[in-house]
Amino acid sequence: MRMNIKAYFPSRGIGSYLAVAFSALSILLTVILVEVIGLTATTQVKSNIGGGLAELALQTSDKLDRGMYERYREVQLMAQRQDLTSSGASLDDKRMVLDARQETYHYYAWIGLVDPDGKVMVATRRMLEGADVSQRPWFRNALNGINVGDVHEAVLLAKLLPNPANEPKRFVDVAFPYADKSGRIQGVLGVHLSWQWAREVEQSVMDPIATRRKVEALIVGTDGTVLLGPPGMQGKRLAYQSVRAAREGGNGFAVEDWEDGRKYLVGYSKGKGYASYPGLGWTVLVRQNVEDAYEPVRRIQRTVLGSGMGLALLFSVLGLIAARRISRPLQDLADEAQRVQRRESAEIPVSRAAYEEVQTLTGSLNALLSSLLQKESDLKELNLTLERRVEQRTRELEQALAQGKANERRIQTIIDTAQDAFIAVDLNGRIADWNAAATRMFGWDADEAIGRPLVELVVPERFRASLANAMRAFNETGDIGALDRRLERVVVNRKGEELPVEVTIGLAGSGDTYFFSAFLHDISERKKVERMKNEFISTVSHELRTPMTSIRASLGMLADGFAGELPPDTRELIGIAHVSCERLVRLVNDVLDIEKIESGNMEFDMRPHRLRPLVDEAVDAVRGSAGQMGVRIEVECDAGAAVVNADHDRMIQVLVNLLSNAIKFSPSGATVTLRVDADQGKVRVSVIDRGPGIPAEFRDRIFQKFAQADSTDSRQKGGTGLGLSICKSIVEQHGGSVSFVSETGQGAVFMVELPAANLLA
């Protein structure tokens, strides 16, 4: 809910706003300072508290290491005493010495001398004398130079030692080998140190502060098992961050969530041994509940916040007093201005006691008053002029609206009387307009069509998905490739009959009113005529090819002298007829190929072929005509191992056609280059000539049927105009493409790109 400051200050003067601003700034600055100071102090205090726990952990760890060092050194010295290790001393004397040592330090639960074979010779209180301890780890480790064993539960002594508390007995083993004067090992002195001494060490450090700060200590072994800790924790394995950090040799503190559901501040330290005592890698953890640990921090925060709010209140009161004093001259000026507004005065008096800015403002207001009186009359006259202009513009606008409505009716009349069907479609694919010609073409009335999806009425089922994708792409990208072009499409009428149409689609409107306008022209009759024409051409071509082939063969035989020597004039006429007949045969073959391509009846035997043999075969096929024209053919094949999946004869047909065109349009003495390149899964064949190039006005229709750059009766270069169209269709059937690059007077380059294939495919 937004606070309305003005509601608390009925006068709403600048003094009130200044007071609010001063108070807000005072509170804001105080809060920021309190937060900065509190954050800094909090961070420091938290660090000190955590450091204190880490120091407690370090002290406990150090005291454990020092205590173990004393026992370690004491056992080592016992192993060097002659009254224990000498063979001359009796077993009873040795037992008395051991019992005395146990009485001196009652945490020695058991002390014994073991011979080299692991048999206990003598022990305190005669416990385990005669027992075989050769398999005990402390015995074997002592012989191998390892003198300290980690905490473990009693095995042999569990039933021999008193246990009033009925708790598992746990020991730390310290053992040293002893030797005779010659240095030969005589046995092992072993001591089981009761683990209870560790609890007393921990209590000696923690008890002074445990009750006051509610801290707990844990001693953790190298494998993370709790050796000593609060009730219920002993024997559990810990995997907290503090344990891992301590294991890496660190000393510090961390805040952690423990498995009991509480969050603790944990100080940690790992024992490193002391003097000659190597240490057992124990980790000491000192933990304290975060709520208890950070209670001093919260007290500091409350103190800082309380003092900060008191300062903010004080500064707010001082700001209010200062704001009232600052705004008094402005309030006086406002009162005088209101008197002028009520016509009680014609001028604002200038107060000499006011600020310099207020005096300047008073003078400016007086100048403005005189100017306003002058302009008041000017405004009245201007108002009359504006009213006349508004009246005139209103009449003009009404005329423009009437003209616009007339134009709209005219356009609608033109659309309704058009011979072609007109359909308007919005960007959601729904029909927005529908003329009478559309009703005649599709059988749907305008009332039935408008508002329904276009695809339901006029689009065949098999094309609906592609139209939906095109509409979606336009709404996402704003681009559609079918705009402003004449396209041939198939539509369906109300009876379900499909009609071929020629459609032109445009984009009209602006902003949110964009829509597609489509004019559709029925081309059923034209398609029927084209089908009849194609059938006629196909029939005529088939009927002509057989006799033309026979005529060409006969004329060829006559030209070659099979009928005997002919007169020169006759031989010349037969030669002309033979050349013309060959051209007619080529024309018929090209027409038949076009007919097969358009009807989809051209067959392809697709197999993997190395491209170089195909190139060589095509070059050999045109080498004779190139020699007659004085043109040299050059092959550049960087990709000699290139393989394409192709029909052998059709690919030769394409290459021969491109080479023949290049030879035909190259001047005598020129070179036609055929180049083969392979790159990124594509194989490109380029035919390069040095002829006159392709005229700019012919380039757009070069691949059309019967297209000729020179279509006059006097053209010098022959041809049917079907070759490039056939080449393009064949290459596209191979999954490739044909393109060209040409500049007038600098020749042309025709490029065939095909997908590379595997010879083993």
Coordinates of N, CA and C in Angstrom, one line a residue, residues 415-614:
I415 N -13.4 -4.8 -56.7 CA -13.1 -6.2 -56.2 C -14.3 -7.1 -56.5
D416 N -15.5 -6.6 -56.2 CA -16.7 -7.5 -56.4 C -16.9 -7.8 -57.8
T417 N -16.6 -6.9 -58.7 CA -16.9 -7.1 -60.2 C -15.7 -7.7 -60.9
A418 N -14.6 -8.0 -60.2 CA -13.4 -8.5 -60.8 C -13.7 -9.9 -61.3
Q419 N -13.1 -10.3 -62.5 CA -13.2 -11.6 -63.0 C -12.5 -12.7 -62.2
D420 N -11.4 -12.3 -61.6 CA -10.6 -13.2 -60.7 C -11.2 -13.2 -59.3
A421 N -11.1 -14.4 -58.7 CA -11.5 -14.5 -57.3 C -10.5 -13.7 -56.4
F422 N -11.1 -13.0 -55.4 CA -10.3 -12.2 -54.5 C -10.6 -12.7 -53.1
I423 N -9.6 -13.0 -52.3 CA -9.7 -13.5 -50.9 C -8.8 -12.7 -50.0
A424 N -9.3 -12.1 -49.0 CA -8.4 -11.4 -48.0 C -8.3 -12.3 -46.7
V425 N -7.1 -12.5 -46.2 CA -6.9 -13.4 -45.1 C -6.1 -12.6 -44.0
D426 N -6.6 -12.7 -42.8 CA -5.8 -12.0 -41.7 C -4.6 -12.9 -41.3
L427 N -3.8 -12.3 -40.4 CA -2.6 -13.0 -40.0 C -2.8 -14.3 -39.2
N428 N -4.1 -14.5 -38.8 CA -4.4 -15.8 -38.1 C -4.9 -16.8 -39.1
G429 N -4.9 -16.5 -40.4 CA -5.3 -17.5 -41.4 C -6.8 -17.5 -41.6
R430 N -7.6 -16.5 -41.1 CA -9.0 -16.5 -41.3 C -9.4 -15.5 -42.4
I431 N -10.5 -15.9 -43.1 CA -10.9 -15.1 -44.3 C -11.6 -13.9 -43.8
A432 N -11.1 -12.7 -44.3 CA -11.6 -11.4 -44.0 C -12.5 -10.8 -45.1
D433 N -12.3 -11.2 -46.3 CA -13.1 -10.7 -47.4 C -13.2 -11.7 -48.5
W434 N -14.2 -11.6 -49.3 CA -14.6 -12.7 -50.3 C -15.5 -12.1 -51.3
N435 N -15.0 -12.0 -52.6 CA -15.8 -11.4 -53.6 C -16.7 -12.4 -54.4
A436 N -17.5 -11.8 -55.3 CA -18.4 -12.7 -56.0 C -17.7 -13.7 -56.9
A437 N -16.6 -13.4 -57.5 CA -15.8 -14.3 -58.3 C -15.4 -15.5 -57.5
A438 N -15.0 -15.3 -56.2 CA -14.6 -16.3 -55.3 C -15.8 -17.3 -55.0
T439 N -17.0 -16.7 -54.9 CA -18.2 -17.5 -54.7 C -18.5 -18.4 -55.9
R440 N -18.3 -17.8 -57.2 CA -18.5 -18.6 -58.4 C -17.4 -19.7 -58.5
M441 N -16.2 -19.4 -58.1 CA -15.1 -20.4 -58.2 C -15.2 -21.5 -57.2
F442 N -15.6 -21.2 -55.9 CA -15.5 -22.2 -54.9 C -16.9 -22.7 -54.4
G443 N -17.9 -21.9 -54.7 CA -19.3 -22.3 -54.3 C -19.7 -21.9 -52.9
W444 N -18.9 -21.2 -52.2 CA -19.2 -20.7 -50.9 C -19.6 -19.2 -51.0
D445 N -20.8 -18.9 -50.3 CA -21.2 -17.5 -50.2 C -20.2 -16.7 -49.3
A446 N -20.2 -15.4 -49.4 CA -19.4 -14.6 -48.6 C -19.7 -14.7 -47.1
D447 N -21.0 -14.8 -46.8 CA -21.4 -14.9 -45.4 C -20.9 -16.3 -44.8
E448 N -20.9 -17.3 -45.7 CA -20.4 -18.6 -45.2 C -18.9 -18.6 -45.0
A449 N -18.2 -17.8 -45.9 CA -16.7 -18.0 -45.9 C -16.0 -17.0 -44.9
I450 N -16.5 -15.8 -44.8 CA -15.8 -14.8 -43.9 C -15.8 -15.3 -42.5
G451 N -14.6 -15.2 -41.9 CA -14.5 -15.6 -40.5 C -14.0 -17.0 -40.3
R452 N -14.0 -17.9 -41.4 CA -13.6 -19.3 -41.3 C -12.1 -19.4 -41.7
P453 N -11.4 -20.4 -41.2 CA -10.0 -20.6 -41.6 C -9.9 -20.9 -43.1
L454 N -8.9 -20.3 -43.8 CA -8.8 -20.5 -45.2 C -8.5 -22.0 -45.5
V455 N -7.7 -22.7 -44.7 CA -7.4 -24.0 -45.1 C -8.6 -25.0 -45.1
E456 N -9.7 -24.6 -44.3 CA -10.8 -25.5 -44.3 C -11.6 -25.4 -45.6
L457 N -11.5 -24.3 -46.3 CA -12.4 -24.0 -47.4 C -11.8 -24.3 -48.8
V458 N -10.5 -23.9 -49.0 CA -10.0 -23.9 -50.3 C -8.7 -24.7 -50.5
V459 N -8.1 -25.1 -49.4 CA -6.8 -25.8 -49.5 C -6.9 -27.3 -49.4
P460 N -6.4 -28.1 -50.3 CA -6.5 -29.5 -50.2 C -5.8 -30.0 -49.0
E461 N -6.3 -31.2 -48.5 CA -5.8 -31.7 -47.2 C -4.3 -31.9 -47.2
R462 N -3.7 -32.3 -48.3 CA -2.2 -32.6 -48.4 C -1.4 -31.4 -48.3
F463 N -1.9 -30.2 -48.5 CA -1.1 -28.9 -48.5 C -1.4 -28.1 -47.2
R464 N -2.3 -28.6 -46.3 CA -2.6 -27.7 -45.2 C -1.5 -27.5 -44.2
A465 N -0.7 -28.6 -44.0 CA 0.4 -28.5 -43.0 C 1.4 -27.5 -43.5
S466 N 1.8 -27.5 -44.8 CA 2.8 -26.6 -45.3 C 2.3 -25.1 -45.3
L467 N 1.0 -24.9 -45.5 CA 0.4 -23.5 -45.4 C 0.5 -23.0 -43.9
A468 N 0.1 -23.9 -43.0 CA 0.2 -23.6 -41.6 C 1.6 -23.2 -41.2
N469 N 2.6 -24.0 -41.7 CA 4.0 -23.7 -41.4 C 4.4 -22.3 -41.9
A470 N 4.0 -22.0 -43.2 CA 4.3 -20.7 -43.8 C 3.7 -19.6 -43.0
M471 N 2.5 -19.7 -42.5 CA 1.8 -18.6 -41.7 C 2.6 -18.5 -40.4
R472 N 3.0 -19.6 -39.8 CA 3.7 -19.5 -38.5 C 5.0 -18.8 -38.7
A473 N 5.7 -19.1 -39.8 CA 7.0 -18.5 -40.1 C 6.9 -17.0 -40.3
F474 N 5.8 -16.6 -41.0 CA 5.6 -15.2 -41.2 C 5.4 -14.4 -39.9
N475 N 4.6 -15.0 -39.1 CA 4.3 -14.3 -37.8 C 5.5 -14.2 -36.9
E476 N 6.5 -15.2 -37.1 CA 7.7 -15.2 -36.2 C 8.8 -14.3 -36.8
T477 N 8.9 -14.3 -38.2 CA 10.1 -13.6 -38.8 C 9.6 -12.5 -39.7
G478 N 8.3 -12.4 -40.0 CA 7.9 -11.3 -40.9 C 8.3 -11.5 -42.3
D479 N 8.8 -12.7 -42.7 CA 9.3 -12.9 -44.1 C 8.5 -14.1 -44.7
I480 N 8.1 -13.9 -45.9 CA 7.4 -15.0 -46.7 C 7.8 -14.9 -48.1
G481 N 8.3 -15.9 -48.7 CA 8.8 -15.9 -50.1 C 7.8 -15.8 -51.2
A482 N 6.6 -16.0 -50.9 CA 5.6 -16.1 -52.0 C 4.9 -14.7 -52.3
L483 N 5.3 -13.6 -51.7 CA 4.6 -12.3 -51.9 C 5.0 -11.8 -53.2
D484 N 4.0 -11.1 -53.9 CA 4.1 -10.4 -55.1 C 4.7 -11.2 -56.2
R485 N 4.4 -12.5 -56.2 CA 4.8 -13.4 -57.3 C 3.6 -14.2 -57.8
R486 N 3.7 -14.5 -59.1 CA 2.6 -15.2 -59.7 C 2.9 -16.7 -59.6
L487 N 2.1 -17.4 -58.8 CA 2.4 -18.8 -58.5 C 1.2 -19.7 -59.0
E488 N 1.6 -21.0 -59.3 CA 0.6 -21.9 -59.7 C 0.3 -22.8 -58.5
R489 N -0.9 -23.0 -58.1 CA -1.3 -23.8 -57.0 C -2.6 -24.6 -57.3
V490 N -2.9 -25.5 -56.4 CA -4.1 -26.4 -56.6 C -5.0 -26.0 -55.4
V491 N -6.3 -25.7 -55.7 CA -7.3 -25.5 -54.7 C -8.4 -26.5 -54.8
V492 N -9.3 -26.4 -53.8 CA -10.5 -27.3 -53.8 C -11.7 -26.5 -53.6
N493 N -12.8 -26.9 -54.4 CA -14.1 -26.1 -54.2 C -15.0 -26.8 -53.2
R494 N -16.2 -26.3 -53.1 CA -17.2 -26.9 -52.1 C -17.5 -28.3 -52.4
K495 N -17.5 -28.7 -53.7 CA -17.8 -30.1 -54.0 C -16.6 -31.1 -53.8
G496 N -15.5 -30.5 -53.4 CA -14.3 -31.4 -53.2 C -13.5 -31.5 -54.5
E497 N -13.8 -30.8 -55.6 CA -13.1 -30.9 -56.8 C -11.9 -30.0 -56.8
E498 N -10.7 -30.5 -57.2 CA -9.5 -29.7 -57.2 C -9.4 -28.9 -58.5
L499 N -8.9 -27.7 -58.4 CA -8.8 -26.8 -59.5 C -7.4 -26.2 -59.5
P500 N -6.7 -26.2 -60.7 CA -5.4 -25.5 -60.8 C -5.7 -24.0 -61.0
V501 N -5.0 -23.2 -60.2 CA -5.2 -21.7 -60.3 C -3.8 -21.0 -60.3
E502 N -3.8 -19.8 -60.8 CA -2.7 -18.9 -60.8 C -3.0 -17.9 -59.7
V503 N -2.1 -17.8 -58.7 CA -2.5 -16.9 -57.6 C -1.3 -15.9 -57.4
T504 N -1.8 -14.6 -57.0 CA -0.8 -13.6 -56.7 C -1.2 -13.1 -55.3
I505 N -0.2 -13.2 -54.4 CA -0.4 -12.8 -53.0 C 0.3 -11.5 -52.6
G506 N -0.4 -10.6 -52.0 CA 0.2 -9.4 -51.5 C -0.1 -9.1 -50.1
L507 N 0.7 -8.2 -49.5 CA 0.5 -7.9 -48.0 C 0.0 -6.4 -48.0
A508 N -1.1 -6.2 -47.4 CA -1.7 -4.9 -47.3 C -2.0 -4.5 -45.9
G509 N -2.4 -3.3 -45.7 CA -2.7 -2.8 -44.3 C -1.4 -2.3 -43.6
S510 N -1.5 -2.0 -42.3 CA -0.4 -1.5 -41.6 C -0.6 -1.8 -40.1
G511 N 0.4 -1.9 -39.3 CA 0.3 -2.2 -37.9 C -0.4 -3.4 -37.6
D512 N -1.4 -3.3 -36.8 CA -2.2 -4.5 -36.4 C -3.3 -4.9 -37.4
T513 N -3.4 -4.1 -38.5 CA -4.4 -4.3 -39.5 C -3.9 -5.0 -40.8
Y514 N -2.6 -5.6 -40.7 CA -2.1 -6.3 -41.8 C -3.0 -7.4 -42.2
F515 N -3.1 -7.7 -43.6 CA -3.8 -8.9 -44.0 C -3.2 -9.2 -45.4
F516 N -3.4 -10.5 -45.8 CA -2.9 -11.0 -47.1 C -4.1 -10.8 -48.1
S517 N -3.7 -10.3 -49.3 CA -4.7 -10.2 -50.4 C -4.3 -11.2 -51.5
A518 N -5.2 -12.0 -51.9 CA -4.9 -13.0 -52.9 C -5.9 -12.9 -54.0
F519 N -5.4 -12.8 -55.3 CA -6.2 -12.9 -56.5 C -5.9 -14.3 -57.2
L520 N -7.0 -15.0 -57.4 CA -6.9 -16.4 -57.9 C -7.5 -16.4 -59.3
H521 N -6.8 -17.0 -60.3 CA -7.3 -17.1 -61.7 C -7.3 -18.5 -62.0
D522 N -8.5 -19.0 -62.5 CA -8.7 -20.4 -62.9 C -7.9 -20.7 -64.2
I523 N -7.0 -21.6 -64.1 CA -6.2 -22.0 -65.3 C -6.4 -23.4 -65.7
S524 N -7.6 -23.9 -65.4 CA -8.0 -25.3 -65.8 C -7.9 -25.4 -67.4
E525 N -8.5 -24.5 -68.1 CA -8.5 -24.6 -69.6 C -7.1 -24.5 -70.1
R526 N -6.3 -23.6 -69.5 CA -4.9 -23.4 -70.0 C -4.1 -24.7 -69.8
K527 N -4.3 -25.3 -68.6 CA -3.6 -26.6 -68.3 C -4.0 -27.7 -69.3
K528 N -5.3 -27.7 -69.6 CA -5.8 -28.6 -70.5 C -5.2 -28.5 -71.9
V529 N -5.1 -27.2 -72.3 CA -4.4 -26.9 -73.6 C -3.0 -27.3 -73.6
E530 N -2.3 -27.0 -72.5 CA -0.8 -27.4 -72.4 C -0.7 -28.9 -72.4
R531 N -1.6 -29.6 -71.8 CA -1.5 -31.1 -71.8 C -1.7 -31.6 -73.2
M532 N -2.7 -31.0 -73.9 CA -2.9 -31.4 -75.3 C -1.7 -31.1 -76.2
K533 N -1.1 -29.9 -75.9 CA 0.1 -29.5 -76.7 C 1.2 -30.5 -76.4
N534 N 1.5 -30.8 -75.2 CA 2.6 -31.8 -74.9 C 2.3 -33.1 -75.5
E535 N 1.0 -33.6 -75.4 CA 0.7 -34.8 -76.0 C 1.0 -34.8 -77.5
F536 N 0.6 -33.7 -78.1 CA 0.8 -33.5 -79.6 C 2.3 -33.5 -79.9
I537 N 3.1 -32.8 -79.2 CA 4.5 -32.7 -79.4 C 5.1 -34.1 -79.3
S538 N 4.7 -34.8 -78.2 CA 5.3 -36.1 -77.9 C 4.9 -37.0 -79.1
T539 N 3.7 -37.0 -79.5 CA 3.3 -37.9 -80.6 C 4.0 -37.6 -81.9
V540 N 4.1 -36.3 -82.2 CA 4.7 -35.9 -83.4 C 6.2 -36.2 -83.4
S541 N 6.9 -36.0 -82.2 CA 8.3 -36.3 -82.1 C 8.6 -37.8 -82.2
H542 N 7.7 -38.6 -81.6 CA 7.9 -40.1 -81.8 C 7.7 -40.5 -83.2
E543 N 6.7 -39.9 -83.9 CA 6.4 -40.2 -85.3 C 7.5 -39.8 -86.2
L544 N 8.2 -38.6 -85.9 CA 9.2 -38.1 -86.7 C 10.6 -38.8 -86.5
R545 N 10.9 -39.3 -85.3 CA 12.2 -39.7 -85.1 C 12.6 -40.9 -85.9
T546 N 11.6 -41.9 -86.1 CA 12.0 -43.1 -86.9 C 12.3 -42.8 -88.3
P547 N 11.4 -42.0 -89.1 CA 11.8 -41.7 -90.4 C 13.0 -40.8 -90.5
M548 N 13.1 -39.9 -89.6 CA 14.3 -39.0 -89.7 C 15.6 -39.7 -89.4
T549 N 15.6 -40.7 -88.6 CA 16.8 -41.5 -88.4 C 17.1 -42.3 -89.7
S550 N 16.1 -42.8 -90.3 CA 16.4 -43.5 -91.6 C 16.9 -42.6 -92.6
I551 N 16.3 -41.4 -92.7 CA 16.7 -40.4 -93.7 C 18.2 -40.0 -93.4
R552 N 18.5 -39.8 -92.1 CA 19.9 -39.4 -91.8 C 20.9 -40.5 -92.2
A553 N 20.5 -41.7 -91.9 CA 21.4 -42.8 -92.3 C 21.6 -42.9 -93.8
S554 N 20.5 -42.8 -94.5 CA 20.6 -42.8 -96.0 C 21.4 -41.7 -96.5
L555 N 21.2 -40.5 -96.1 CA 22.0 -39.4 -96.5 C 23.5 -39.5 -96.2
G556 N 23.7 -40.1 -95.0 CA 25.1 -40.3 -94.6 C 25.8 -41.3 -95.5
M557 N 25.1 -42.4 -95.9 CA 25.7 -43.3 -96.8 C 25.9 -42.7 -98.1
L558 N 25.0 -41.9 -98.6 CA 25.3 -41.2 -99.9 C 26.4 -40.3 -99.8
A559 N 26.5 -39.6 -98.7 CA 27.7 -38.6 -98.6 C 29.0 -39.4 -98.5
D560 N 29.0 -40.6 -97.9 CA 30.2 -41.4 -97.8 C 30.6 -42.2 -99.1
G561 N 29.7 -42.1 -100.1 CA 30.0 -42.7 -101.4 C 29.5 -44.1 -101.6
F562 N 28.6 -44.6 -100.8 CA 28.1 -45.9 -100.9 C 27.3 -46.1 -102.3
A563 N 26.8 -45.0 -102.8 CA 26.1 -45.1 -104.1 C 27.0 -44.8 -105.3
G564 N 28.3 -44.7 -105.1 CA 29.2 -44.4 -106.1 C 29.5 -42.9 -106.1
E565 N 30.4 -42.5 -107.0 CA 30.9 -41.1 -107.0 C 29.7 -40.3 -107.6
L566 N 29.5 -39.2 -106.8 CA 28.4 -38.3 -107.2 C 29.0 -37.0 -107.7
P567 N 28.2 -36.3 -108.5 CA 28.7 -35.0 -109.0 C 28.9 -34.1 -107.8
P568 N 29.8 -33.1 -108.0 CA 30.1 -32.2 -106.9 C 28.8 -31.4 -106.4
D569 N 28.0 -31.0 -107.3 CA 26.8 -30.2 -106.9 C 25.9 -31.1 -106.1
T570 N 25.7 -32.4 -106.6 CA 24.8 -33.3 -105.9 C 25.4 -33.6 -104.5
R571 N 26.7 -33.9 -104.4 CA 27.4 -34.2 -103.1 C 27.2 -33.0 -102.1
E572 N 27.3 -31.8 -102.6 CA 27.1 -30.6 -101.8 C 25.7 -30.6 -101.2
L573 N 24.7 -30.8 -102.1 CA 23.3 -30.7 -101.7 C 23.1 -31.9 -100.6
I574 N 23.6 -33.1 -100.9 CA 23.4 -34.2 -100.0 C 24.1 -33.8 -98.6
G575 N 25.2 -33.2 -98.6 CA 25.9 -32.8 -97.4 C 25.1 -31.8 -96.6
I576 N 24.5 -30.8 -97.3 CA 23.6 -29.9 -96.6 C 22.4 -30.6 -96.0
A577 N 21.8 -31.5 -96.8 CA 20.6 -32.2 -96.3 C 21.0 -33.1 -95.1
H578 N 22.2 -33.7 -95.1 CA 22.6 -34.6 -94.0 C 22.8 -33.8 -92.7
V579 N 23.4 -32.6 -92.8 CA 23.6 -31.7 -91.7 C 22.3 -31.3 -91.1
S580 N 21.4 -30.8 -92.0 CA 20.1 -30.4 -91.6 C 19.3 -31.5 -90.9
C581 N 19.4 -32.7 -91.5 CA 18.7 -33.9 -90.9 C 19.2 -34.2 -89.5
E582 N 20.5 -34.2 -89.3 CA 21.1 -34.4 -88.0 C 20.6 -33.4 -87.0
R583 N 20.5 -32.1 -87.4 CA 20.0 -31.1 -86.5 C 18.5 -31.4 -86.2
L584 N 17.7 -31.8 -87.1 CA 16.3 -32.2 -86.9 C 16.2 -33.4 -85.9
V585 N 17.1 -34.4 -86.1 CA 17.1 -35.5 -85.2 C 17.4 -35.1 -83.7
R586 N 18.4 -34.2 -83.6 CA 18.8 -33.7 -82.3 C 17.6 -32.9 -81.7
L587 N 16.9 -32.1 -82.5 CA 15.7 -31.4 -82.0 C 14.7 -32.3 -81.5
V588 N 14.4 -33.4 -82.3 CA 13.4 -34.4 -81.9 C 13.8 -35.1 -80.6
N589 N 15.1 -35.4 -80.5 CA 15.6 -36.1 -79.3 C 15.4 -35.2 -78.1
D590 N 15.8 -33.9 -78.3 CA 15.7 -32.9 -77.2 C 14.2 -32.7 -76.8
V591 N 13.3 -32.7 -77.8 CA 11.9 -32.5 -77.4 C 11.4 -33.7 -76.7
L592 N 11.8 -34.9 -77.1 CA 11.4 -36.1 -76.4 C 11.9 -36.1 -74.9
D593 N 13.2 -35.7 -74.8 CA 13.8 -35.6 -73.4 C 13.0 -34.7 -72.5
I594 N 12.6 -33.5 -73.1 CA 11.8 -32.5 -72.3 C 10.5 -33.1 -71.9
E595 N 9.9 -33.9 -72.9 CA 8.6 -34.5 -72.6 C 8.7 -35.5 -71.5
K596 N 9.8 -36.3 -71.5 CA 10.0 -37.3 -70.5 C 10.2 -36.7 -69.1
I597 N 11.0 -35.6 -69.1 CA 11.2 -34.9 -67.8 C 10.0 -34.3 -67.3
E598 N 9.2 -33.7 -68.1 CA 8.0 -33.0 -67.6 C 6.9 -34.1 -67.2
S599 N 6.9 -35.2 -67.9 CA 5.9 -36.2 -67.5 C 6.4 -37.1 -66.4
G600 N 7.7 -37.0 -66.0 CA 8.3 -37.8 -65.0 C 8.6 -39.2 -65.4
N601 N 8.7 -39.4 -66.7 CA 9.0 -40.8 -67.3 C 10.4 -41.0 -67.6
M602 N 11.3 -40.1 -67.4 CA 12.7 -40.3 -67.7 C 13.3 -41.2 -66.6
E603 N 13.9 -42.3 -67.0 CA 14.5 -43.3 -66.1 C 16.0 -43.0 -65.9
F604 N 16.5 -43.2 -64.7 CA 17.9 -43.0 -64.3 C 18.4 -44.2 -63.7
D605 N 19.6 -44.7 -64.1 CA 20.3 -45.8 -63.6 C 21.4 -45.2 -62.7
M606 N 21.0 -45.0 -61.4 CA 22.0 -44.3 -60.5 C 22.9 -45.3 -59.9
R607 N 24.2 -45.0 -60.2 CA 25.3 -45.9 -59.6 C 26.5 -45.0 -59.2
P608 N 27.3 -45.4 -58.3 CA 28.5 -44.7 -58.0 C 29.5 -44.7 -59.2
H609 N 30.0 -43.6 -59.6 CA 31.0 -43.5 -60.7 C 32.1 -42.6 -60.3
R610 N 33.3 -43.0 -60.7 CA 34.4 -42.0 -60.6 C 34.2 -40.9 -61.6
L611 N 34.4 -39.7 -61.3 CA 34.0 -38.6 -62.2 C 35.1 -38.4 -63.3
R612 N 36.3 -38.7 -63.0 CA 37.3 -38.5 -64.0 C 37.1 -39.3 -65.3
P613 N 36.7 -40.6 -65.2 CA 36.4 -41.3 -66.5 C 35.2 -40.7 -67.3
L614 N 34.2 -40.2 -66.5 CA 33.1 -39.5 -67.2 C 33.5 -38.3 -67.9

